mmCIF file of C-alpha atoms and ligand atoms in Angstrom:
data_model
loop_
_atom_site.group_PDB
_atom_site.id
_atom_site.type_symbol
_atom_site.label_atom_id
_atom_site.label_comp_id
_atom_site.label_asym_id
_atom_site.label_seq_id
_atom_site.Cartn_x
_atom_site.Cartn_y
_atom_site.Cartn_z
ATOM 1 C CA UNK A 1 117.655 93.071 -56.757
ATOM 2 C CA UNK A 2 118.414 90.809 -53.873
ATOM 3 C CA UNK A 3 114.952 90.178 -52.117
ATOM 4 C CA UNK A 4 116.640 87.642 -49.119
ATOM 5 C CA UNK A 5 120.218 87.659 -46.880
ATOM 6 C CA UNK A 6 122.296 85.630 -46.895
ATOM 7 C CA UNK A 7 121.517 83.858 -43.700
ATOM 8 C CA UNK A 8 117.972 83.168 -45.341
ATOM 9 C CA UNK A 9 118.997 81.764 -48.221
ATOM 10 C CA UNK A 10 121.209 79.485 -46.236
ATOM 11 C CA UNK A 11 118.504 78.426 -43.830
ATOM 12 C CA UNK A 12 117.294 75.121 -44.748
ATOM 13 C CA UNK A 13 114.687 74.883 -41.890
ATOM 14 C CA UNK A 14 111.897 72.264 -42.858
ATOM 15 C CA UNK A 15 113.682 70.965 -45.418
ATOM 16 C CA UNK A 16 114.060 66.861 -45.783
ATOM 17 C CA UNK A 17 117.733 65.894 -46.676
ATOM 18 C CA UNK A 18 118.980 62.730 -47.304
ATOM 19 C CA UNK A 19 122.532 62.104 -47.323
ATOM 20 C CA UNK A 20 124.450 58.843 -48.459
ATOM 21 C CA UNK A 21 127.944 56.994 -46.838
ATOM 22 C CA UNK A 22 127.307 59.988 -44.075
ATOM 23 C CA UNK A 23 128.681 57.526 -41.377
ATOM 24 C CA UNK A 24 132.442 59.201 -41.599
ATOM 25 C CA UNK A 25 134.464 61.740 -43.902
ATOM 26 C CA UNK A 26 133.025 63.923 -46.310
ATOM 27 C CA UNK A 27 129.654 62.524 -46.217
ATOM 28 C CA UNK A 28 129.231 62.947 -42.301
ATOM 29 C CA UNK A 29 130.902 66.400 -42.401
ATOM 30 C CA UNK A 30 128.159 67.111 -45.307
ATOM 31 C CA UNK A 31 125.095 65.713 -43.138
ATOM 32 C CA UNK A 32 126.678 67.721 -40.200
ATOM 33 C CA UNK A 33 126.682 71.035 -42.093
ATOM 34 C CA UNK A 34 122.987 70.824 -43.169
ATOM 35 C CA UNK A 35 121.592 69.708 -39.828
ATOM 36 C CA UNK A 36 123.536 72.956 -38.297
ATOM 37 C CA UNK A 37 121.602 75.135 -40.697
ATOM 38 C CA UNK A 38 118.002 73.786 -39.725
ATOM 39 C CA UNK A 39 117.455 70.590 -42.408
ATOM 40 C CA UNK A 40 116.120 67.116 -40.888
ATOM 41 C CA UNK A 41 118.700 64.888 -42.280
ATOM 42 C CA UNK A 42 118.572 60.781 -42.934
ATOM 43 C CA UNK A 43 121.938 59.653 -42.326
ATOM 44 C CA UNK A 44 122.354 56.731 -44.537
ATOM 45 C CA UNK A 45 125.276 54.572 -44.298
ATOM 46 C CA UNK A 46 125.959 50.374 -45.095
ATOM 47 C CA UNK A 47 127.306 50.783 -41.516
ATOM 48 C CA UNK A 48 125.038 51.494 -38.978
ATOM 49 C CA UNK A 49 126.814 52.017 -36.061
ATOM 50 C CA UNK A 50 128.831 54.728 -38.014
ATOM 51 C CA UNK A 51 125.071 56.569 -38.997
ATOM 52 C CA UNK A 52 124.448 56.420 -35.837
ATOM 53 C CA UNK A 53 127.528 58.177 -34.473
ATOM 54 C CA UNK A 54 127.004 61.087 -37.032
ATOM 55 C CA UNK A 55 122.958 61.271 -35.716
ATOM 56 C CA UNK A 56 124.429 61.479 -31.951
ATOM 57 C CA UNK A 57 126.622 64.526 -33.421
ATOM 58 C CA UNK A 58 123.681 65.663 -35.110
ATOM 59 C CA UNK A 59 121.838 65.394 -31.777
ATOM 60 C CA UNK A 60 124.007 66.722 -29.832
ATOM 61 C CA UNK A 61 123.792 70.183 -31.320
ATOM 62 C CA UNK A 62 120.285 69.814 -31.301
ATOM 63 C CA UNK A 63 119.525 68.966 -34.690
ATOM 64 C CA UNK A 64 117.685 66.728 -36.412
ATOM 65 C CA UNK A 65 118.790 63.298 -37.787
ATOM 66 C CA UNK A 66 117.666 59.933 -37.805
ATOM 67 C CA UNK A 67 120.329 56.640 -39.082
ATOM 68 C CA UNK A 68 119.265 54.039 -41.748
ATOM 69 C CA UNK A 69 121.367 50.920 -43.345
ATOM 70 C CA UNK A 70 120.788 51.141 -46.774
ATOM 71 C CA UNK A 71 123.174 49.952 -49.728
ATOM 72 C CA UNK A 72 124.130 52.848 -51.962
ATOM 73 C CA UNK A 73 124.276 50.334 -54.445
ATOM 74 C CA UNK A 74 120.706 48.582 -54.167
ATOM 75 C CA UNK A 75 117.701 50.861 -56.376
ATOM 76 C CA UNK A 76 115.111 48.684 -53.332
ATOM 77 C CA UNK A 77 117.135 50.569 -51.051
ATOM 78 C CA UNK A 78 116.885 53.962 -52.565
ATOM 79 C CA UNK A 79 113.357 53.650 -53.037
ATOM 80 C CA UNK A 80 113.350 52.484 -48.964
ATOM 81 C CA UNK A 81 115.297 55.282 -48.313
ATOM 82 C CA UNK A 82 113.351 58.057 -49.984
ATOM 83 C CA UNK A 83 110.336 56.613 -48.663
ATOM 84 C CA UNK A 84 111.163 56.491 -44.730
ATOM 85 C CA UNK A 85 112.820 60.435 -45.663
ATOM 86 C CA UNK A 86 109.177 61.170 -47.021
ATOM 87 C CA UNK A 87 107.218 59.399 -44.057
ATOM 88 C CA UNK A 88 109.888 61.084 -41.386
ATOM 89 C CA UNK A 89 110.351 64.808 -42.008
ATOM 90 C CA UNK A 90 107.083 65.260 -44.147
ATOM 91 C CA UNK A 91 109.018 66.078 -47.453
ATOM 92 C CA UNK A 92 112.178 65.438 -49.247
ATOM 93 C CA UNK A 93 114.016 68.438 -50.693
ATOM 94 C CA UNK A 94 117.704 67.652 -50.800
ATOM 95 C CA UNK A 95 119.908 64.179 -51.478
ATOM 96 C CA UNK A 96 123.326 64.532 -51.780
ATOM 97 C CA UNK A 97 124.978 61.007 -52.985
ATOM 98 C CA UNK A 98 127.698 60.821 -51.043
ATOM 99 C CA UNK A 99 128.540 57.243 -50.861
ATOM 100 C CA UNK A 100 131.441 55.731 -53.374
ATOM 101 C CA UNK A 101 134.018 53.376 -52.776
ATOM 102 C CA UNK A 102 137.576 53.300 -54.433
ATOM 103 C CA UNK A 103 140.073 50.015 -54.006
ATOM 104 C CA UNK A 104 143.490 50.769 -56.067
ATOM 105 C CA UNK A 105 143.216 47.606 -58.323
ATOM 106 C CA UNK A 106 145.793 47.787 -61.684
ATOM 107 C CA UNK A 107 143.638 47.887 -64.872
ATOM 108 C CA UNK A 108 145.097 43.968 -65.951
ATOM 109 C CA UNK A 109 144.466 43.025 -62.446
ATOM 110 C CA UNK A 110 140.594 44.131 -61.979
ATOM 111 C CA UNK A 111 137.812 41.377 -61.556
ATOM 112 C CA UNK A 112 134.606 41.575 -63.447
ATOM 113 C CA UNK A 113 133.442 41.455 -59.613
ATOM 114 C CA UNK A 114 135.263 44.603 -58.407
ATOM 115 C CA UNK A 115 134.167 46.215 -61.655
ATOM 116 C CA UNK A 116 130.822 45.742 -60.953
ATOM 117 C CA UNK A 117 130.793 46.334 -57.425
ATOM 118 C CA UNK A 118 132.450 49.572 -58.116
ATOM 119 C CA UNK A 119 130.433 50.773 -60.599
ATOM 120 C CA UNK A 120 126.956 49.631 -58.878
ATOM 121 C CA UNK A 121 128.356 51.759 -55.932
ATOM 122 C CA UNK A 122 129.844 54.731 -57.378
ATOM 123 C CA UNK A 123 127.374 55.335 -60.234
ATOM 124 C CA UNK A 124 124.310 52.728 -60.294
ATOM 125 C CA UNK A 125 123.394 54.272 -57.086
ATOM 126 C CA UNK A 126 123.570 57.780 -57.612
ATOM 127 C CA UNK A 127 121.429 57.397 -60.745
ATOM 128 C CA UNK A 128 118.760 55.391 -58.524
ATOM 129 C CA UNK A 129 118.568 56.948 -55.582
ATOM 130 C CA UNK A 130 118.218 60.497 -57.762
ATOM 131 C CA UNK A 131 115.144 58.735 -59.718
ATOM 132 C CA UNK A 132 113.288 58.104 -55.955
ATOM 133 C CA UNK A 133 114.419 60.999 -54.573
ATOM 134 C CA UNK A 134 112.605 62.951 -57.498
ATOM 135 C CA UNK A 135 109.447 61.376 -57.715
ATOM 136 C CA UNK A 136 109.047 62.826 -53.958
ATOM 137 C CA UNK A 137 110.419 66.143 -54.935
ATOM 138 C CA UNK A 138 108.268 66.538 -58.029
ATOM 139 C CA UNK A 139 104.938 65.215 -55.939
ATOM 140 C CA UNK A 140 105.717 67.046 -53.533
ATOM 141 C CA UNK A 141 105.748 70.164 -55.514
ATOM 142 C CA UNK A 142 108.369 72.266 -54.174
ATOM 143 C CA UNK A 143 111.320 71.615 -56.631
ATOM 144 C CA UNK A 144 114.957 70.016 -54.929
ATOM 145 C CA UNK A 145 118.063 70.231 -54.999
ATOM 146 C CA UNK A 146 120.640 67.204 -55.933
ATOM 147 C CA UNK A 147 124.506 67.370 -54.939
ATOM 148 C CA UNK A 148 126.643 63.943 -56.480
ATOM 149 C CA UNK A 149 129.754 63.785 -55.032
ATOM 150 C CA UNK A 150 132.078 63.137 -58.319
ATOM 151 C CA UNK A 151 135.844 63.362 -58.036
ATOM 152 C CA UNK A 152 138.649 65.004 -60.035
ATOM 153 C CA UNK A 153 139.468 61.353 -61.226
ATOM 154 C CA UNK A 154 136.633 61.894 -63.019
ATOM 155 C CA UNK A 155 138.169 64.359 -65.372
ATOM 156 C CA UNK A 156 142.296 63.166 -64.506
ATOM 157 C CA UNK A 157 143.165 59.763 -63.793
ATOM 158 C CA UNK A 158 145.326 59.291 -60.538
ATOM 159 C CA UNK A 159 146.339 55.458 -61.781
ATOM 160 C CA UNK A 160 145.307 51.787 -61.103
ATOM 161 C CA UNK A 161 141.579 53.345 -60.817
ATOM 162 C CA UNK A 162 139.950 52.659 -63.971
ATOM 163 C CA UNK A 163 136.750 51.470 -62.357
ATOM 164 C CA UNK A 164 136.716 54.623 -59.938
ATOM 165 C CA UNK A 165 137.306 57.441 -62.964
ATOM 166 C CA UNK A 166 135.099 55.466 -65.105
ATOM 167 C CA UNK A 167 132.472 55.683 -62.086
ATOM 168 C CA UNK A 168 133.221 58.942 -61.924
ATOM 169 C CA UNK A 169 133.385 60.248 -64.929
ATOM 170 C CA UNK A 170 130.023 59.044 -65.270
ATOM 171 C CA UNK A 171 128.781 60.573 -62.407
ATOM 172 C CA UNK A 172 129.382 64.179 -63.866
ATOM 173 C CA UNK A 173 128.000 62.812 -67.322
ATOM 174 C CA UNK A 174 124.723 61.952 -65.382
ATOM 175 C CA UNK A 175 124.882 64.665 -63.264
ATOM 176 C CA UNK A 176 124.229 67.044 -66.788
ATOM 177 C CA UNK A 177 121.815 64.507 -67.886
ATOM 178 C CA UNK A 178 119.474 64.802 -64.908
ATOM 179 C CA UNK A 179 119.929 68.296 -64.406
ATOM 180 C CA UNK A 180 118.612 68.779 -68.493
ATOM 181 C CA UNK A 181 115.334 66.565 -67.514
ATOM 182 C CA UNK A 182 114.875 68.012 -63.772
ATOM 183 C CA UNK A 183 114.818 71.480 -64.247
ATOM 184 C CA UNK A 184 111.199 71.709 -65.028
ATOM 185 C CA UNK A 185 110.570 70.838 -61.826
ATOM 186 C CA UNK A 186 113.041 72.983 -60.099
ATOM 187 C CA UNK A 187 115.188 70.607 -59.321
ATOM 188 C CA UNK A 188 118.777 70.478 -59.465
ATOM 189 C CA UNK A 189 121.559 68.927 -60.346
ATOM 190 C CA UNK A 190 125.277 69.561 -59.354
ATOM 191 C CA UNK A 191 128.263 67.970 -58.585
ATOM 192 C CA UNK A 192 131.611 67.997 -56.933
ATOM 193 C CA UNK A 193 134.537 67.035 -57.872
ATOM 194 C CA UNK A 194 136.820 66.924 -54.805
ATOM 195 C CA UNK A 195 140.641 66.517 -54.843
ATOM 196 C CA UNK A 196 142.943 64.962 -52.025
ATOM 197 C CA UNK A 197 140.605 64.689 -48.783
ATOM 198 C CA UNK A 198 141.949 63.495 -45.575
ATOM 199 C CA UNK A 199 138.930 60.518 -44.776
ATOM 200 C CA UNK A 200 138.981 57.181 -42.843
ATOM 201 C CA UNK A 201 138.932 56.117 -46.445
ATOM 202 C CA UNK A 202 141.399 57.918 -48.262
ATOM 203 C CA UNK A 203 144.531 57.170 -45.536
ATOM 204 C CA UNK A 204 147.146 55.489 -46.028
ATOM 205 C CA UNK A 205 146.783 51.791 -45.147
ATOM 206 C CA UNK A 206 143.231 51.707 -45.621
ATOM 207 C CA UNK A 207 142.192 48.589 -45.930
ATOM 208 C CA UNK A 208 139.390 49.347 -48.272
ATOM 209 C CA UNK A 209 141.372 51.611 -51.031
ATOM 210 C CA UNK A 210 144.816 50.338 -50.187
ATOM 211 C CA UNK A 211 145.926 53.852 -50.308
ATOM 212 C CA UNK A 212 149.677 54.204 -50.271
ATOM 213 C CA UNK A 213 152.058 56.515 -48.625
ATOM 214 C CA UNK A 214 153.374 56.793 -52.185
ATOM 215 C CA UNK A 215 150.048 57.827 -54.219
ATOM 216 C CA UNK A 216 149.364 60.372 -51.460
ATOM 217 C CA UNK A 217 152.751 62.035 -51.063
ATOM 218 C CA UNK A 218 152.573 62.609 -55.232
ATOM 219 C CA UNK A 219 149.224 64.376 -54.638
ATOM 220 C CA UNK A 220 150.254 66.295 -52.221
ATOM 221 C CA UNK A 221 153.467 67.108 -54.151
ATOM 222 C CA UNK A 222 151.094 68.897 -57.049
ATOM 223 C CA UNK A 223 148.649 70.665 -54.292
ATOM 224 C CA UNK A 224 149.216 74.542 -54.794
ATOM 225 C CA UNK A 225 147.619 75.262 -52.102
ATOM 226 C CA UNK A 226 150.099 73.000 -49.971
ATOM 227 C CA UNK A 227 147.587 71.078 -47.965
ATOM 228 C CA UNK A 228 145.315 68.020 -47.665
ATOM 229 C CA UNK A 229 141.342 69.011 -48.440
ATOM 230 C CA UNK A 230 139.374 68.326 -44.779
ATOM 231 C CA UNK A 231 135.797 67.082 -45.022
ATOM 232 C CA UNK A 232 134.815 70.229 -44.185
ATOM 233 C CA UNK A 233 135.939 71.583 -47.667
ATOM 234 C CA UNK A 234 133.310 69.910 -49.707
ATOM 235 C CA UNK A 235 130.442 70.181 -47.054
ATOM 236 C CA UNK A 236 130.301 74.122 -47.265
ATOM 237 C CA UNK A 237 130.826 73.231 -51.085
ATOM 238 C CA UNK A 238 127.719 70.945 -50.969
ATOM 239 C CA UNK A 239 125.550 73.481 -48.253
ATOM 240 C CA UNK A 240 125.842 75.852 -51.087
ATOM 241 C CA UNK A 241 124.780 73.998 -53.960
ATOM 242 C CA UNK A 242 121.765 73.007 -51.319
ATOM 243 C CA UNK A 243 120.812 76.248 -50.322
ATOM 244 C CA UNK A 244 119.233 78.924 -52.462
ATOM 245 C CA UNK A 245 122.335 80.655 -52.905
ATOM 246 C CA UNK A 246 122.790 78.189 -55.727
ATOM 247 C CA UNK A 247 119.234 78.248 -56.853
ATOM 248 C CA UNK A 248 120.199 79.382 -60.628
ATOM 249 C CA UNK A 249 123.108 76.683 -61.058
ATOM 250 C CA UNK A 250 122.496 73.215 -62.655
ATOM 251 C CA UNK A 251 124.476 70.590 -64.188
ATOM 252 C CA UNK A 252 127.692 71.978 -62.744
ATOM 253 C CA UNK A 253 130.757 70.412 -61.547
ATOM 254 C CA UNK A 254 133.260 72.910 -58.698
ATOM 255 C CA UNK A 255 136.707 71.009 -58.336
ATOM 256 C CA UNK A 256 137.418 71.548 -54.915
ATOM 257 C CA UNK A 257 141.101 70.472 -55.321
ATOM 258 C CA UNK A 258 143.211 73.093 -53.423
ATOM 259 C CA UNK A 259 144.427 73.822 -56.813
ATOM 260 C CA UNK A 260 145.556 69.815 -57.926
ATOM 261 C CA UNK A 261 144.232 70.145 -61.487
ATOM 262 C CA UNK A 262 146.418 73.110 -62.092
ATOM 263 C CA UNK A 263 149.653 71.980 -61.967
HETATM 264 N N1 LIG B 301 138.586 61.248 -49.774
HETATM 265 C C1 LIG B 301 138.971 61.681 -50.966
HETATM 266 O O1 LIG B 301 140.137 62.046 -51.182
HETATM 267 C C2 LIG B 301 137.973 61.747 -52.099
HETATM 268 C C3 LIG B 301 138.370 62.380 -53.290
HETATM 269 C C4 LIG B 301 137.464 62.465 -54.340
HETATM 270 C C5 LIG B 301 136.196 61.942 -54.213
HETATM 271 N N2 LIG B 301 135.832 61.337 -53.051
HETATM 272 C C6 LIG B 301 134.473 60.779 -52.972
HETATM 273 O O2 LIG B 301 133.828 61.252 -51.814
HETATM 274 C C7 LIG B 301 132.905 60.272 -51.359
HETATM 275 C C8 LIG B 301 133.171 59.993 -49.881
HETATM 276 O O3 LIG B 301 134.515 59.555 -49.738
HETATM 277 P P1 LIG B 301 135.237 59.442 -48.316
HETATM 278 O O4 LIG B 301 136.679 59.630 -48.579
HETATM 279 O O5 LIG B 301 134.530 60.289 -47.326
HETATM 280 O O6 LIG B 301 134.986 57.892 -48.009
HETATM 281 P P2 LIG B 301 135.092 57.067 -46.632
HETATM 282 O O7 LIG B 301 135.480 55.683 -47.057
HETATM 283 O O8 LIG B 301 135.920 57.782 -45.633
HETATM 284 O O9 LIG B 301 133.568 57.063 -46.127
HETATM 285 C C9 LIG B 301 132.583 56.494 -46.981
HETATM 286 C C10 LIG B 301 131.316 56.181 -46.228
HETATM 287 O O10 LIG B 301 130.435 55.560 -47.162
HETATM 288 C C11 LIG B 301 129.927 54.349 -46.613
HETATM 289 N N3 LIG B 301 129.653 53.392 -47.687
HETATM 290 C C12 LIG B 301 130.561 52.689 -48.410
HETATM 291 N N4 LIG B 301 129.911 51.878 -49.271
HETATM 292 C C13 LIG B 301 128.592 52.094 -49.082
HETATM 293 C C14 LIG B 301 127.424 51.554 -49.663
HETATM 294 N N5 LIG B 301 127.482 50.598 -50.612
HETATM 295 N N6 LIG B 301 126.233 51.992 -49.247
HETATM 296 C C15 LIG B 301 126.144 52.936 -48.268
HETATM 297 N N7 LIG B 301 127.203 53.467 -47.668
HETATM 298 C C16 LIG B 301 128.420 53.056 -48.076
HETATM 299 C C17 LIG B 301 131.019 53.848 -45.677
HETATM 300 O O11 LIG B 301 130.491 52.952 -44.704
HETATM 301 C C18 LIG B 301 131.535 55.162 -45.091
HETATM 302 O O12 LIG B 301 130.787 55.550 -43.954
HETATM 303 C C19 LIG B 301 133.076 59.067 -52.268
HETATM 304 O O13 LIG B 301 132.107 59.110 -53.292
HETATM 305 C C20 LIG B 301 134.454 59.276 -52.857
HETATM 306 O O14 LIG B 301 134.609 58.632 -54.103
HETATM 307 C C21 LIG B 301 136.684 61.211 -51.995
#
């Protein structure tokens, strides 16, 4: 018997969030959904000014936010991170890892550097950040929920990634992992696996991914839904894997692909 509405089980007033690479694209549009539904959320980004522009959105719909610099990749920084979300809103109930990087690089081409910088990013980070989110949650008491932000290249290679899907495909490996050790404490542990989203990162020319016209005119091509994902897509993904409306799922993966995978 349903005890709560909808609207309730959706209102994360009170609740600490953390959210990672929330400066632009999916991870601001994430941080921007939770703040509209009542959480306090710590906008972490390697750029500050772009934290900061997300907390003035944040702001300016009166919610709450505050901006840190912190290096997805760095476990000091996670534990930094978790700490100033603990000291700031009182608690820490959601963290949604957000933050991952992904420079085209052909497999014979790739750098032990690249590798690693990739992988410290993209998978290093979510596994540390989890660990000092956690030890709040489970002090605290009151369970959590965790949202990693995978990608369908983590089940379906898109080419000259290797790094990335490996990344990737570890991410929803650990994702299963943690979810198996953290339910105890009633904390989970989902992810998503989005498709084609229309980012600063993910356009064509970007100088960090060197994302072609090419690569995305062959995803679009196999999208049956016949459009770019928007930011927007995975937030209301991740705002329901952070609510209670999502309180009995755990070690799950949604492809939110428009359909990609399919064809
Ligand atoms: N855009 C897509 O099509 C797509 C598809 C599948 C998965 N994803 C995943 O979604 C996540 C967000 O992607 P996006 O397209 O919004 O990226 P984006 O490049 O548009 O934004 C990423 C944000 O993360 C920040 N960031 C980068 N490195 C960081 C670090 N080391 N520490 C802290 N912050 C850092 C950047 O400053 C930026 O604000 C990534 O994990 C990405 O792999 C994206």
């Amino acid at each position: 018997m349903a005890t709560r509405t909808i609207s309730q089980m959706y209102d994360l007033k009170g609740k600490g969030a953390i959210v990672t690479g929330a400066g632009m694209g999916i991870g601001q549009a994430i941080a921007l959904r939770l703040a509209e539904v009542g959480a306090a959320v710590l906008v972490v980004d390697i750029n500050l000014p772009a934290a900061g522009e997300t907390v003035r959105q944040i702001l300016a719909k009166d919610g709450i936010a505050i901006a840190v610099q912190a290096d997805a990749a760095s476990p000091a920084d996670a534990e930094r991170v978790a700490q100033e979300a603990l000291e700031r809103f009182g608690r820490v109930d959601i963290l949604v890892n957000n933050a991952g990087i992904f420079p085209f690089s052909p497999a014979l081409q790739t750098t032990e550097a690249l590798w690693d910088k990739v992988l410290d990013v993209n998978l290093k980070g979510v596994f540390f950040y989890t660990q000092a989110a956690a030890k709040r949650m489970i002090t605290g008491g009151q369970g959590g929920r965790i949202v990693n932000i995978a990608s369908i290249d983590g089940l379906h290679p898109t080419g000259n990634l290797v790094h990335y899907d490996a990344s990737k495909g570890g991410v929803i490996m650990a994702t299963k992992s943690l979810a198996l050790e953290f339910g105890r404490y009633g904390i989970t542990v989902n992810a998503i696996a989005p498709g084609a989203i229309a980012t600063p990162g993910a356009s064509a020319g970007s100088a960090g991914t060197q994302m072609t016209e090419e690569v995305l005119k062959s995803f679009m091509a196999r999208i049956p839904l016949g459009r770019q994902g928007e930011p927007d897509d995975i937030a209301t993904t991740a705002l329901f894997l952070a609510s209670d409306a999502a309180a009995y799922m755990t070690g799950g993966l949604l492809v939110v692909d428009g359909g990609y995978l399919l064809a």
